[in-house]
Coordinates of C-alpha atoms (C1' of nucleotides) in Angstrom, one line a residue:
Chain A
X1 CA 25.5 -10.7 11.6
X2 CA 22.6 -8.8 12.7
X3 CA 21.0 -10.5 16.2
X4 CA 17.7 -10.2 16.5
X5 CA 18.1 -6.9 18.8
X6 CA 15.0 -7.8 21.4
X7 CA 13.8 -4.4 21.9
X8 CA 12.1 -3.4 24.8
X9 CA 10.1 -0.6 23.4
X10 CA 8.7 -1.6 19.7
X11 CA 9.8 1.0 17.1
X12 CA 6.9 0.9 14.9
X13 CA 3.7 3.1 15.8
X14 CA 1.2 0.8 16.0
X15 CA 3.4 -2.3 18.2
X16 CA 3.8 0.3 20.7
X17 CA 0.4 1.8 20.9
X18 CA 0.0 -2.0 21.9
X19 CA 2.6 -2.7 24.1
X20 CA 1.6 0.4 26.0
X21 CA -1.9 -0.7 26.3
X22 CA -1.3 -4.3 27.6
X23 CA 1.6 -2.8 29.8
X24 CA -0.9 -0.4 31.5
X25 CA -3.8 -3.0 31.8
X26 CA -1.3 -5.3 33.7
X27 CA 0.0 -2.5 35.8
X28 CA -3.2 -0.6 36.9
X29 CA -4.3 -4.5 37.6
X30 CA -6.9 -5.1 35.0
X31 CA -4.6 -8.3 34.0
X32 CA -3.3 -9.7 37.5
X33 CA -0.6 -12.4 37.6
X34 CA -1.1 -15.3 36.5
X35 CA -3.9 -14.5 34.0
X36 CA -4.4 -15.5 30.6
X37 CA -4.2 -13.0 27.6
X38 CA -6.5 -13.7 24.8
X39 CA -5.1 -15.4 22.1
X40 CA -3.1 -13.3 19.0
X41 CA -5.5 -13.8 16.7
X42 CA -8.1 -12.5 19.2
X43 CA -6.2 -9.5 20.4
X44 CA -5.4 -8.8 16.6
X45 CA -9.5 -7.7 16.4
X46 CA -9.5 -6.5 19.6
X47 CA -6.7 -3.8 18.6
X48 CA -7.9 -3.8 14.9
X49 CA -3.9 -4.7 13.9
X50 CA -2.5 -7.6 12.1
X51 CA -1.1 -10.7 14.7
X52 CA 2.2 -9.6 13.3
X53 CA 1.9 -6.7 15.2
X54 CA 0.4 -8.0 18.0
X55 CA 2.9 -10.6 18.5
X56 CA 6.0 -7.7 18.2
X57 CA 4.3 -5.9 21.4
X58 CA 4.1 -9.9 23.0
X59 CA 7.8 -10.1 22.3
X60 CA 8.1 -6.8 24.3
X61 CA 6.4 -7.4 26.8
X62 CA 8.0 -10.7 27.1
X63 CA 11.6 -8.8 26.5
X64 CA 10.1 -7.1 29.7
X65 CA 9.3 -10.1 31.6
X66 CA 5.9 -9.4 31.8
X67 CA 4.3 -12.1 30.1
X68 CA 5.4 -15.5 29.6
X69 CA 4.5 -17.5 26.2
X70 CA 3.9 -21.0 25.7
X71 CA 3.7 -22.8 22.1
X72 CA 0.3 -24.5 22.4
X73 CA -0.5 -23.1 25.7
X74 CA -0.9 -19.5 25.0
X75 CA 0.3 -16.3 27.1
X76 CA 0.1 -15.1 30.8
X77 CA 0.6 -12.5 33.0
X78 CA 3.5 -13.0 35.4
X79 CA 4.1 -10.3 37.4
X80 CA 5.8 -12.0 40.7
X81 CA 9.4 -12.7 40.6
X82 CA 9.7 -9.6 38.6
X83 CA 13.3 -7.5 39.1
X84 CA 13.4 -6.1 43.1
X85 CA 12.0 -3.2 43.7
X86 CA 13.6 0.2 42.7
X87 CA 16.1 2.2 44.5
X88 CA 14.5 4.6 46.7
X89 CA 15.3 8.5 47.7
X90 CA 13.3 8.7 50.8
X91 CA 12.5 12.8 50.5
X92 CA 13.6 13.0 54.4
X93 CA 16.7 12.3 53.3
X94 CA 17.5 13.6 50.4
X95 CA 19.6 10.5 49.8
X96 CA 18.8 7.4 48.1
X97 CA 18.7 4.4 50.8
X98 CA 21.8 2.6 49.5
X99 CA 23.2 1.6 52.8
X100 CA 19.7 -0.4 53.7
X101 CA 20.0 -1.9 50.5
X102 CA 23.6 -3.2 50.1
X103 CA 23.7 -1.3 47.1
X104 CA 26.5 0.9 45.9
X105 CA 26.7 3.3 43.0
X106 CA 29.6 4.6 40.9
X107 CA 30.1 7.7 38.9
X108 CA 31.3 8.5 35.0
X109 CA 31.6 11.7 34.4
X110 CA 30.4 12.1 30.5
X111 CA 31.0 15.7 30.2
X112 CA 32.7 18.5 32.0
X113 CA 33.4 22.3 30.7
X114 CA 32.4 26.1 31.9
X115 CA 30.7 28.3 30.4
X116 CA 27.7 30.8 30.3
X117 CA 25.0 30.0 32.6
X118 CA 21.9 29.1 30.5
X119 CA 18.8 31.3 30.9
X120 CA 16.8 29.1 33.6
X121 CA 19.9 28.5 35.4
X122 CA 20.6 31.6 35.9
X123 CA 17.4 32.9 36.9
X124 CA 17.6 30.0 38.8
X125 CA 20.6 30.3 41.2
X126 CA 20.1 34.0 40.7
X127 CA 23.3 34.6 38.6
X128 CA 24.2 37.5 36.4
X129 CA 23.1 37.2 32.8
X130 CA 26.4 35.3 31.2
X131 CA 28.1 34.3 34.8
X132 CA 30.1 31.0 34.4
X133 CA 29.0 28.2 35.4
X134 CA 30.7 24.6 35.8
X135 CA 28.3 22.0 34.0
X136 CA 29.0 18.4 34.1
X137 CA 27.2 16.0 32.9
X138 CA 27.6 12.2 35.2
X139 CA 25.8 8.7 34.7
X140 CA 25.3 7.1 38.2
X141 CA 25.1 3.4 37.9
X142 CA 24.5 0.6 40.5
X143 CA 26.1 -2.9 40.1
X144 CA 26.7 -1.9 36.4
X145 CA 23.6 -0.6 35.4
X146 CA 23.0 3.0 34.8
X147 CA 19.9 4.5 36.8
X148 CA 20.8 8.1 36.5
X149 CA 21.6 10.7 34.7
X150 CA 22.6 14.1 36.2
X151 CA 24.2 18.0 34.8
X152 CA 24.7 20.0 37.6
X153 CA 25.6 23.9 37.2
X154 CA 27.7 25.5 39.3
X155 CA 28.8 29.0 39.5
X156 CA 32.7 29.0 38.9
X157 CA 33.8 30.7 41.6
X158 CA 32.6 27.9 44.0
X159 CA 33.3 25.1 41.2
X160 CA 37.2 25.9 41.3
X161 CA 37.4 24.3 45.0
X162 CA 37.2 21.1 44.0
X163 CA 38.6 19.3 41.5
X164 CA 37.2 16.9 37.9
X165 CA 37.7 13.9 40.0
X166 CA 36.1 14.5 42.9
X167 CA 33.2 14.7 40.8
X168 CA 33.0 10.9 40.1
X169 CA 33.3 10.1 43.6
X170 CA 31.8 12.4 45.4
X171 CA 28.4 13.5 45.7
X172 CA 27.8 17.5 44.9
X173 CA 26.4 18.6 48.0
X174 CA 29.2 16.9 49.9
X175 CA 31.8 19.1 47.8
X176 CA 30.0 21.9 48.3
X177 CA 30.3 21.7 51.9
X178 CA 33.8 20.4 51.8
X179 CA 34.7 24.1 49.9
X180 CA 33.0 26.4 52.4
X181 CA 29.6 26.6 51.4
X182 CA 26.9 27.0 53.8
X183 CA 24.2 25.1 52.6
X184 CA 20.7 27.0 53.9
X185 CA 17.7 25.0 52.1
X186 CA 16.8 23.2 48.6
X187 CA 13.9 23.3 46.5
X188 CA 13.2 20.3 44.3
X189 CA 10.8 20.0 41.2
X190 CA 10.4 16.4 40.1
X191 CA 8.2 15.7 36.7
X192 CA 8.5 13.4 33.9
X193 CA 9.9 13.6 30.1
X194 CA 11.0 11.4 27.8
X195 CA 14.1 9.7 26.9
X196 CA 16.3 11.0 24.2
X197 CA 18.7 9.7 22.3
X198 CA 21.9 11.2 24.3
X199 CA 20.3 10.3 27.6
X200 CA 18.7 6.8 26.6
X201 CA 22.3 5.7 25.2
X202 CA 24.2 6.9 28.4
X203 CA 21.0 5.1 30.5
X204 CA 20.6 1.8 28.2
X205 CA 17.2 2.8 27.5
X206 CA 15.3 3.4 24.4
X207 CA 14.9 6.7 23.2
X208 CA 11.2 7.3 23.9
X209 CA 11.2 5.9 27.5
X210 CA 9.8 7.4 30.2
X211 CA 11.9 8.9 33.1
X212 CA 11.7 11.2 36.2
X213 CA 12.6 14.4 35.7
X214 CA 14.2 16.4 38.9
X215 CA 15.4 19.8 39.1
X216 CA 17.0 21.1 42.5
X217 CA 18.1 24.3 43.2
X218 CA 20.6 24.4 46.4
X219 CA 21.0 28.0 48.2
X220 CA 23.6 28.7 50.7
X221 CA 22.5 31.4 54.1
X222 CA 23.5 34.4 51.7
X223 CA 20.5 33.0 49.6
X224 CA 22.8 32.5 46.8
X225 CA 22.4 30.0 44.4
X226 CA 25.2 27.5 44.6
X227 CA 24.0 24.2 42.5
X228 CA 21.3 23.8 40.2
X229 CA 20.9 20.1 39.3
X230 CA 18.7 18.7 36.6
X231 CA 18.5 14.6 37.1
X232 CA 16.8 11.9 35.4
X233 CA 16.1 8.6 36.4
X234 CA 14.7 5.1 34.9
X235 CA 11.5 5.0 36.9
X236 CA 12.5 1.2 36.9
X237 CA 15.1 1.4 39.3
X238 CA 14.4 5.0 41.0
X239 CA 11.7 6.7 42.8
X240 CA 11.2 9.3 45.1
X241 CA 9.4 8.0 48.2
X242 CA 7.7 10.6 50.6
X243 CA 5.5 9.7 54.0
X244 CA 3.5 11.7 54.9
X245 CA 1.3 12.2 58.5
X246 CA -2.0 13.9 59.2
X247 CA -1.8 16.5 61.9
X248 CA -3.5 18.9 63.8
X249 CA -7.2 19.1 64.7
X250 CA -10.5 20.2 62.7
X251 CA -10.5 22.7 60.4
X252 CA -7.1 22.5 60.9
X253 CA -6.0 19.4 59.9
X254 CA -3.9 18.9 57.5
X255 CA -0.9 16.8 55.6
X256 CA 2.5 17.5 57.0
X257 CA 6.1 15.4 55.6
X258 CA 6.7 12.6 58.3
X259 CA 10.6 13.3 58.7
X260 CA 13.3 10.8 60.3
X261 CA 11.3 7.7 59.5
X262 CA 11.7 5.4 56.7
X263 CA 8.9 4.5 54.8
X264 CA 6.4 1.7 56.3
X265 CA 7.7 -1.6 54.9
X266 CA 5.4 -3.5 52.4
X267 CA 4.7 -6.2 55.3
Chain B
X1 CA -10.9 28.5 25.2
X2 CA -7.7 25.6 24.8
X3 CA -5.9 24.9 21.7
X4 CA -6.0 20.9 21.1
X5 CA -2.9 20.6 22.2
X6 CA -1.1 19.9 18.8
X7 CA 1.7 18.4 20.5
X8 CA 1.9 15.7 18.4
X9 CA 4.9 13.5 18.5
X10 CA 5.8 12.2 15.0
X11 CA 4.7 8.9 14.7
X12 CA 8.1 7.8 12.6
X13 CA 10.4 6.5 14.7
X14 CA 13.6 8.9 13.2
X15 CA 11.3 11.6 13.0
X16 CA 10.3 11.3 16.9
X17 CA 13.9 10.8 17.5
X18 CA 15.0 14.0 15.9
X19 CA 12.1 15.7 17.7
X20 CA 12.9 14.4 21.1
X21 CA 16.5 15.0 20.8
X22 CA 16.0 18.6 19.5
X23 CA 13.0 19.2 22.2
X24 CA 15.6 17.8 25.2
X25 CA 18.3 20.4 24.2
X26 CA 15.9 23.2 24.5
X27 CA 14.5 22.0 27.6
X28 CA 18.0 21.9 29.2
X29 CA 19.1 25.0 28.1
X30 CA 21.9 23.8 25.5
X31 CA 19.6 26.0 23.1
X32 CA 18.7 29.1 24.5
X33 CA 15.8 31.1 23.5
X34 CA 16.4 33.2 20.3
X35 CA 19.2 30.9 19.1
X36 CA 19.0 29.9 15.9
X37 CA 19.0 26.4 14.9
X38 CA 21.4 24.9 12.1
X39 CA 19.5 25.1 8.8
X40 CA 17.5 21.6 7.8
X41 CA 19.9 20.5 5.5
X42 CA 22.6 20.6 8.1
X43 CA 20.6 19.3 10.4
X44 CA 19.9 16.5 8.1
X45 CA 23.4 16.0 8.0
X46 CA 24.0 16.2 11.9
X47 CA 21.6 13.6 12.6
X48 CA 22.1 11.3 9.6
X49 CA 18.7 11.1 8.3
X50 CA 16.8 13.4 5.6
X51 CA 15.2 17.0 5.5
X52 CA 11.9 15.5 4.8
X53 CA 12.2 14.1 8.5
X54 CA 14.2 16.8 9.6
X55 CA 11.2 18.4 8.8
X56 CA 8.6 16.5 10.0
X57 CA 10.3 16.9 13.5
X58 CA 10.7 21.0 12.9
X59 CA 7.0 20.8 12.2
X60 CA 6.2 19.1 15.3
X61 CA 8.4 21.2 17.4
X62 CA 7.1 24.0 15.9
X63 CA 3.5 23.0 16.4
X64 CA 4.5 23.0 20.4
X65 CA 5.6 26.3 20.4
X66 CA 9.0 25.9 21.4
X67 CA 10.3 26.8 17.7
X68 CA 9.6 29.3 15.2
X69 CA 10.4 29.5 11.6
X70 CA 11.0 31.9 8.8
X71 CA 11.4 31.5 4.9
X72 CA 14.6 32.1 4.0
X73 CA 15.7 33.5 7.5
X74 CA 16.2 30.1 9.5
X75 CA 14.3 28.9 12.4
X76 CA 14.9 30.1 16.0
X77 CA 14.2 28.7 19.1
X78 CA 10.8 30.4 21.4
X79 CA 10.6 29.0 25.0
X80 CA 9.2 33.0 26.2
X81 CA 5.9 33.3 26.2
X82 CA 5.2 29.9 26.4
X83 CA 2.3 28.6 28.3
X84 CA 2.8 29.2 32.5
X85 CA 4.1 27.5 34.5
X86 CA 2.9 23.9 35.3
X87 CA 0.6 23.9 38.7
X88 CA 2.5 22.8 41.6
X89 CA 1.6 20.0 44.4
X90 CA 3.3 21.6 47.5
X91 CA 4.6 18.5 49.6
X92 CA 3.7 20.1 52.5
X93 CA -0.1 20.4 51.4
X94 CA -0.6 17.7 49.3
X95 CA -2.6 19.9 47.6
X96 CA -2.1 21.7 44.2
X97 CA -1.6 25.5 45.2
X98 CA -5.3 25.9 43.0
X99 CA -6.4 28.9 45.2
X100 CA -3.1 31.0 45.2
X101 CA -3.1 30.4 41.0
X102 CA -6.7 31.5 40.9
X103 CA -7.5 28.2 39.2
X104 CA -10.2 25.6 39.9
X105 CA -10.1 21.9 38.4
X106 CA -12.9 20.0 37.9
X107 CA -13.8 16.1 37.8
X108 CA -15.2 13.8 35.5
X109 CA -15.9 10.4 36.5
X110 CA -14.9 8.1 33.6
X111 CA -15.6 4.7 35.4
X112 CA -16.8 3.9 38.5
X113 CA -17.7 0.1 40.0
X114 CA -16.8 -2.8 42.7
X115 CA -14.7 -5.5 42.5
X116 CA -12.4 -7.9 43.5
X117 CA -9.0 -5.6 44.7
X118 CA -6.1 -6.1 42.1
X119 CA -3.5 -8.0 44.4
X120 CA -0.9 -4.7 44.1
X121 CA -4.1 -3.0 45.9
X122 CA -4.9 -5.7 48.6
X123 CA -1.3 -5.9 49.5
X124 CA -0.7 -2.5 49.9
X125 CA -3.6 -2.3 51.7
X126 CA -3.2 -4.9 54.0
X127 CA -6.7 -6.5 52.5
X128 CA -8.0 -9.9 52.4
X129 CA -7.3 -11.4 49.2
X130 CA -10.6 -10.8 46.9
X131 CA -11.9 -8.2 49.3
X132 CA -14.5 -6.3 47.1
X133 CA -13.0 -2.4 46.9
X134 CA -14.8 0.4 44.9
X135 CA -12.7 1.3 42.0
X136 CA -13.3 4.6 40.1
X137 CA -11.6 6.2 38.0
X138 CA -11.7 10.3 37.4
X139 CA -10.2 12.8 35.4
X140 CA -9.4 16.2 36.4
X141 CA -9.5 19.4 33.9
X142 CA -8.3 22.7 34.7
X143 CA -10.2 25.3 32.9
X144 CA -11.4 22.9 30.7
X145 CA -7.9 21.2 29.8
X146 CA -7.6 17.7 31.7
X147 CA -4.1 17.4 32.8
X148 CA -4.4 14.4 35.7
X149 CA -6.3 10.7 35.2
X150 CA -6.7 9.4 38.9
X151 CA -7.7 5.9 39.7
X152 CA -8.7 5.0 43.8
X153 CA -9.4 2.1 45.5
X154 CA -11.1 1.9 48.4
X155 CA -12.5 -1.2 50.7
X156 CA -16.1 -1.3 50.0
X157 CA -17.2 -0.9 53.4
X158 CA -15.4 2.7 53.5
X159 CA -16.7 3.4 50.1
X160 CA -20.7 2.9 50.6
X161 CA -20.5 6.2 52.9
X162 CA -20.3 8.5 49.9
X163 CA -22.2 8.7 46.5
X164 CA -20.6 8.3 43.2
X165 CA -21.7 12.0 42.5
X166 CA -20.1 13.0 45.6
X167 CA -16.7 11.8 44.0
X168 CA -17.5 14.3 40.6
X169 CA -17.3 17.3 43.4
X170 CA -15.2 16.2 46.6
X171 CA -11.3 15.3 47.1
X172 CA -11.5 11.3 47.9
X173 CA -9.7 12.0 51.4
X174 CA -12.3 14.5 52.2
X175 CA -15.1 12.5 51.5
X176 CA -13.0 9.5 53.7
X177 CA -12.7 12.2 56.8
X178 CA -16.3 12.6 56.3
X179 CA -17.5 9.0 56.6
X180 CA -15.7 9.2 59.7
X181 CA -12.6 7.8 58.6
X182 CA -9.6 8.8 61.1
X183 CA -7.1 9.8 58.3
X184 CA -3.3 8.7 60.1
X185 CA -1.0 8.7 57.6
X186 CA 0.0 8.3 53.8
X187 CA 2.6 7.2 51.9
X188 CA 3.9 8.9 47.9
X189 CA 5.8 7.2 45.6
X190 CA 6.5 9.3 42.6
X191 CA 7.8 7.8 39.4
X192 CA 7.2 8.3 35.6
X193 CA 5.4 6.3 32.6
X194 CA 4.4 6.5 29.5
X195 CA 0.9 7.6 28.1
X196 CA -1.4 4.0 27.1
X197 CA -4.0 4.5 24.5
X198 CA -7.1 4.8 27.1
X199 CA -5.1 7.6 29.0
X200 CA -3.9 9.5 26.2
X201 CA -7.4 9.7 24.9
X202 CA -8.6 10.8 28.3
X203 CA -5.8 14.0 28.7
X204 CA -5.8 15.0 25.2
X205 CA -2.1 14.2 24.6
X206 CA -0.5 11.7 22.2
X207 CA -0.3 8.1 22.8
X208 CA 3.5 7.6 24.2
X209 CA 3.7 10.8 26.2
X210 CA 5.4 10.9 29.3
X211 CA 3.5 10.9 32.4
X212 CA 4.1 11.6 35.8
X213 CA 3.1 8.7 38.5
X214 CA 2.2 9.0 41.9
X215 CA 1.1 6.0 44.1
X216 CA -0.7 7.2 47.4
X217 CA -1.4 4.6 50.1
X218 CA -3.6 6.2 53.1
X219 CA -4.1 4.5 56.4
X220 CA -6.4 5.5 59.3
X221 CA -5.4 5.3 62.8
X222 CA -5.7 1.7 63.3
X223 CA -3.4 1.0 60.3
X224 CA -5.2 0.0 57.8
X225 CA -5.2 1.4 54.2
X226 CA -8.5 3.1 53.3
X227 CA -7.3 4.3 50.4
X228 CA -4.9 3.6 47.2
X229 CA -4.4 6.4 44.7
X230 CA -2.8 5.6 40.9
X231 CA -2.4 9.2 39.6
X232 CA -1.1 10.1 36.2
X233 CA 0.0 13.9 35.3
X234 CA 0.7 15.6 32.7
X235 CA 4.1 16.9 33.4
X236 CA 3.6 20.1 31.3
X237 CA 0.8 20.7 33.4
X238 CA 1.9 19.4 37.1
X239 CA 4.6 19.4 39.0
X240 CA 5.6 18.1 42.9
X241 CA 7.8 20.6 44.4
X242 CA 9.4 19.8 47.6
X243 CA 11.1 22.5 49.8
X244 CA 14.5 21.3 52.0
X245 CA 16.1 22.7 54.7
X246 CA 18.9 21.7 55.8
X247 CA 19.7 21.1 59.7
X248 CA 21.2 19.5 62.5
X249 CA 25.6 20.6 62.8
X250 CA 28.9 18.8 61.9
X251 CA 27.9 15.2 60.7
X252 CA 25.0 15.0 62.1
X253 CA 23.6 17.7 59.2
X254 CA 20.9 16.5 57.2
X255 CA 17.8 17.0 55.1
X256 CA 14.5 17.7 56.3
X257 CA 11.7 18.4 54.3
X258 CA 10.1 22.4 54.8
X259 CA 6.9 22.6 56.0
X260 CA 4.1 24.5 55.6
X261 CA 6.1 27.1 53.7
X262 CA 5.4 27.9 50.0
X263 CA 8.5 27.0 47.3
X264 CA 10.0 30.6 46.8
X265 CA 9.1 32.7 44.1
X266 CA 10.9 32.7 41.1
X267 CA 11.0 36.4 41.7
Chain C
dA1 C1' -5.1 -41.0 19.7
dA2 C1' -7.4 -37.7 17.3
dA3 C1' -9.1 -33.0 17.2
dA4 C1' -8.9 -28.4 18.5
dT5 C1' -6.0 -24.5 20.2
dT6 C1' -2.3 -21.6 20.4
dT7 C1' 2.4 -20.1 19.6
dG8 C1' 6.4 -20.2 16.3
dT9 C1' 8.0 -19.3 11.6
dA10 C1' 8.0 -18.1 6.9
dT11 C1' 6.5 -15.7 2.6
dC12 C1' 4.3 -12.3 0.1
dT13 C1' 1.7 -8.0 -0.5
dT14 C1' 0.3 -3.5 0.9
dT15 C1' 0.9 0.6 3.3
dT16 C1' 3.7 4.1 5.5
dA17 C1' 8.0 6.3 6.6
dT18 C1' 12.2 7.8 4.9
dA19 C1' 15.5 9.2 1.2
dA20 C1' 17.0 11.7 -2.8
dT21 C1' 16.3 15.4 -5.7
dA22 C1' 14.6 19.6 -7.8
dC23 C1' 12.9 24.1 -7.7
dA24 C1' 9.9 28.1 -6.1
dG25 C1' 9.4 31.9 -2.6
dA26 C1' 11.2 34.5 1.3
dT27 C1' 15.0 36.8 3.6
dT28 C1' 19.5 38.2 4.2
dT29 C1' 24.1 39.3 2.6
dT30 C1' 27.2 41.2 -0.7
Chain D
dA1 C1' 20.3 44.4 -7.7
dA2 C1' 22.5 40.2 -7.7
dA3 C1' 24.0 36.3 -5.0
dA4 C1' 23.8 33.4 -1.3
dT5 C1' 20.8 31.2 2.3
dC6 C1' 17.0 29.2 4.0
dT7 C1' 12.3 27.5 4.3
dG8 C1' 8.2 25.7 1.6
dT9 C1' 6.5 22.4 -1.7
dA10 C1' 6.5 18.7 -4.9
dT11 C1' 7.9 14.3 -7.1
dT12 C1' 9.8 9.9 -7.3
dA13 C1' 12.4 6.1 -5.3
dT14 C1' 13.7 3.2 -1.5
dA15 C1' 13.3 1.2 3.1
dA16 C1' 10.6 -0.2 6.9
dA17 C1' 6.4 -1.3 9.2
dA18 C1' 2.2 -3.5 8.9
dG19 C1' -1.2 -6.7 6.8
dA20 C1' -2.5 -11.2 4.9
dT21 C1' -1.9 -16.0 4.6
dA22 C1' -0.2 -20.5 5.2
dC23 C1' 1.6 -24.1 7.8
dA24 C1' 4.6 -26.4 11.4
dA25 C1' 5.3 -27.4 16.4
dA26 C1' 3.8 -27.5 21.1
dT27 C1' 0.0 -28.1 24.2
dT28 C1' -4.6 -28.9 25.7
dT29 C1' -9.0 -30.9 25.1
dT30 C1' -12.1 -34.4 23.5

DNA sequence: AAAATTTGTATCTTTTATAATACAGATTTT
DNA sequence: AAAATCTGTATTATAAAAGATACAAATTTT
């Protein structure tokens, strides 16, 4: 009754102190494609554990597509033909290229109420202590899989102008401008965390995963705060891309965002 | 002088749960500072597992700061007074804001050597497959508490132009302008990962800690890459903020990053 | 074709995490 | 001041992860 639930992030201590250690080797490209792993028994004294435990990080990694294992043969590194890149949000766009791509993403909305503006939101958007606030909580998936998940607060008074729908179709910023709002400037945050159990259901992730963290807070010309957006995203399928040029002269000189262009294709 | 960092996730895998679930709510503001969390045995309840683990999570939230507790009065949630605010990369810089936060980092080289380029590196670079790069890795402390683990690759030719102390002391781009390098233009990826044994031990944090990646690829003016940066930060410790503004009329509005403009106080 | 390797599978033991329960000490409520 | 709550601590039992070992099946080497 119970299938053997391949797990892509071991549950025990020990499997994933390895799997995180032969995952890293292969990605910082200590183990290239195509290489040979030492045998369990070997990396069993190399990581002091039993082979048991070796062989459930293998089967992650493996789960992963990482590394491919042979009876007899033994295992490698495979690293080509691995899942196509990641969506992209190109920071001169603010918007993830989906058209380049092909890709489309849909909305569920997993939670939708008002109520008093938590603490840094407030501060945030510059509310009064208590204001409400419209937070809904949405799962953005693309051809079926979930990459993100995103609670956006919005005072109420500007929340009213649209409705619970329009939430799962539209993008935010998009409805903001639809009700009036003059949108003056952003300011985004992006960090890491790790996945919990709410957010790595809704995602299809295991709780412990890593994901990037992004916060953005959206002023209108009144310098009002009118969204404050807290996002995470499978680094597997998202990341936040940014060119940058070097201008000016001397002393000078310095980095400055390269706007309007897309980032330089990998060849 | 730093605490150790008694982060500490709980190595069970229901206790981390409970601690990561419990830790997520008070990052996002669903519990507010000075709430009061349900009493253990409830929360035992809540969360279907026992107090003893219940417990163990409390005790690991509570060695982070972000909970205290009282015999026989409860325990409460404390995010005030927690330790400041992460240091920020401005976008526009692409340097952390070190002088404005009267801080100063310092490296420590934890490997250095040449070698074959990993074929992620030589690709990205636009190298000749087995071109020899220098490859060192460094770790960067401020005020004594490490909070990024960098790794660079550079083409050995670029590379014998500087010392290996010079890289204990000097920004790698710096040293690059130096050797007469003509810096054009870079490229960021930022994503997220999780902490591997070798980088844990290196920032001081628990093995399985969520990270912060960022991927830089620098070319000079003739196009080719001189430089590839893996970066790894602690996200309690480092943040990229990126200011917006937006521009342009009717449809033709759109993002552009802010430049050379600091993120706005949070008053 | 035999021998040596290496992964796949199974069983048993040991260790560790979790559960269940009881009660003492601190704090608040009645 | 007594009762009700809640955290702190301890004990024992159960479940889960890890270790140890043996051997079969696939593959490579000799």
């Amino acid at each position: 009754m119970n299938k053997p639930e391949k797990s892509l992030l071991p549950e025990g201590a020990k499997a994933r102190q390895v799997y995180l250690s032969l995952r890293d080797q292969i990605a910082d490209g200590r183990l290239e494609d195509g290489d040979s792993l030492p045998p369990e028994q070997k990396l069993a004294e190399i990581f002091s554990v039993s082979r048991v435990t070796i062989r459930r990080a293998l089967d992650a990694l493996a789960a992963a597509g990482l590394v491919v294992r042979r009876a007899g043969s033994g295992t490698t590194v495979r690293t080509s033909g691995q899942a196509g890149q990641p969506m992209a949000m190109n920071l001169a766009t603010l918007m993830p290229q989906l058209v380049e791509m092909g890709q489309t993403t849909t909305a569920r909305l997993l939670s939708f109420s008002y109520g008093a503006a938590p603490e840094f939101v407030a501060s945030a958007l510059h509310l009064q202590p208590k204001e409400q606030v419209q937070i809904a909580t949405r799962v953005r998936s693309t051809d079926g899989t979930p990459f993100s998940h995103l609670t956006t607060y919005v005072p109420a008074g500007i929340a009213e102008n649209y409705s619970e729908n329009d939430l799962a179709t539209t993008p935010l910023f998009k409805l903001l401008e639809l009700s009036g709002v003059q949108i003056k400037d952003a300011h985004q945050s992006v960090s890491a965390t790790l996945a919990g159990p709410d957010v790595a259901e809704a995602l299809g992730i295991a709780v412990g995963s890593a994901l990037l963290s992004l916060r953005r807070v959206v002023r209108d010309v009144n310098d009002n705060g009118v969204e404050y957006l807290s996002a995470l995203y499978r680094p597997d399928m998202f990341r936040v891309e940014m060119p940058l040029t070097r201008v000016g002269d001397g002393s000078a000189r310095h980095w400055q965002p390269a706007i309007g262009k897309p980032p330089g294709e990998p060849s």
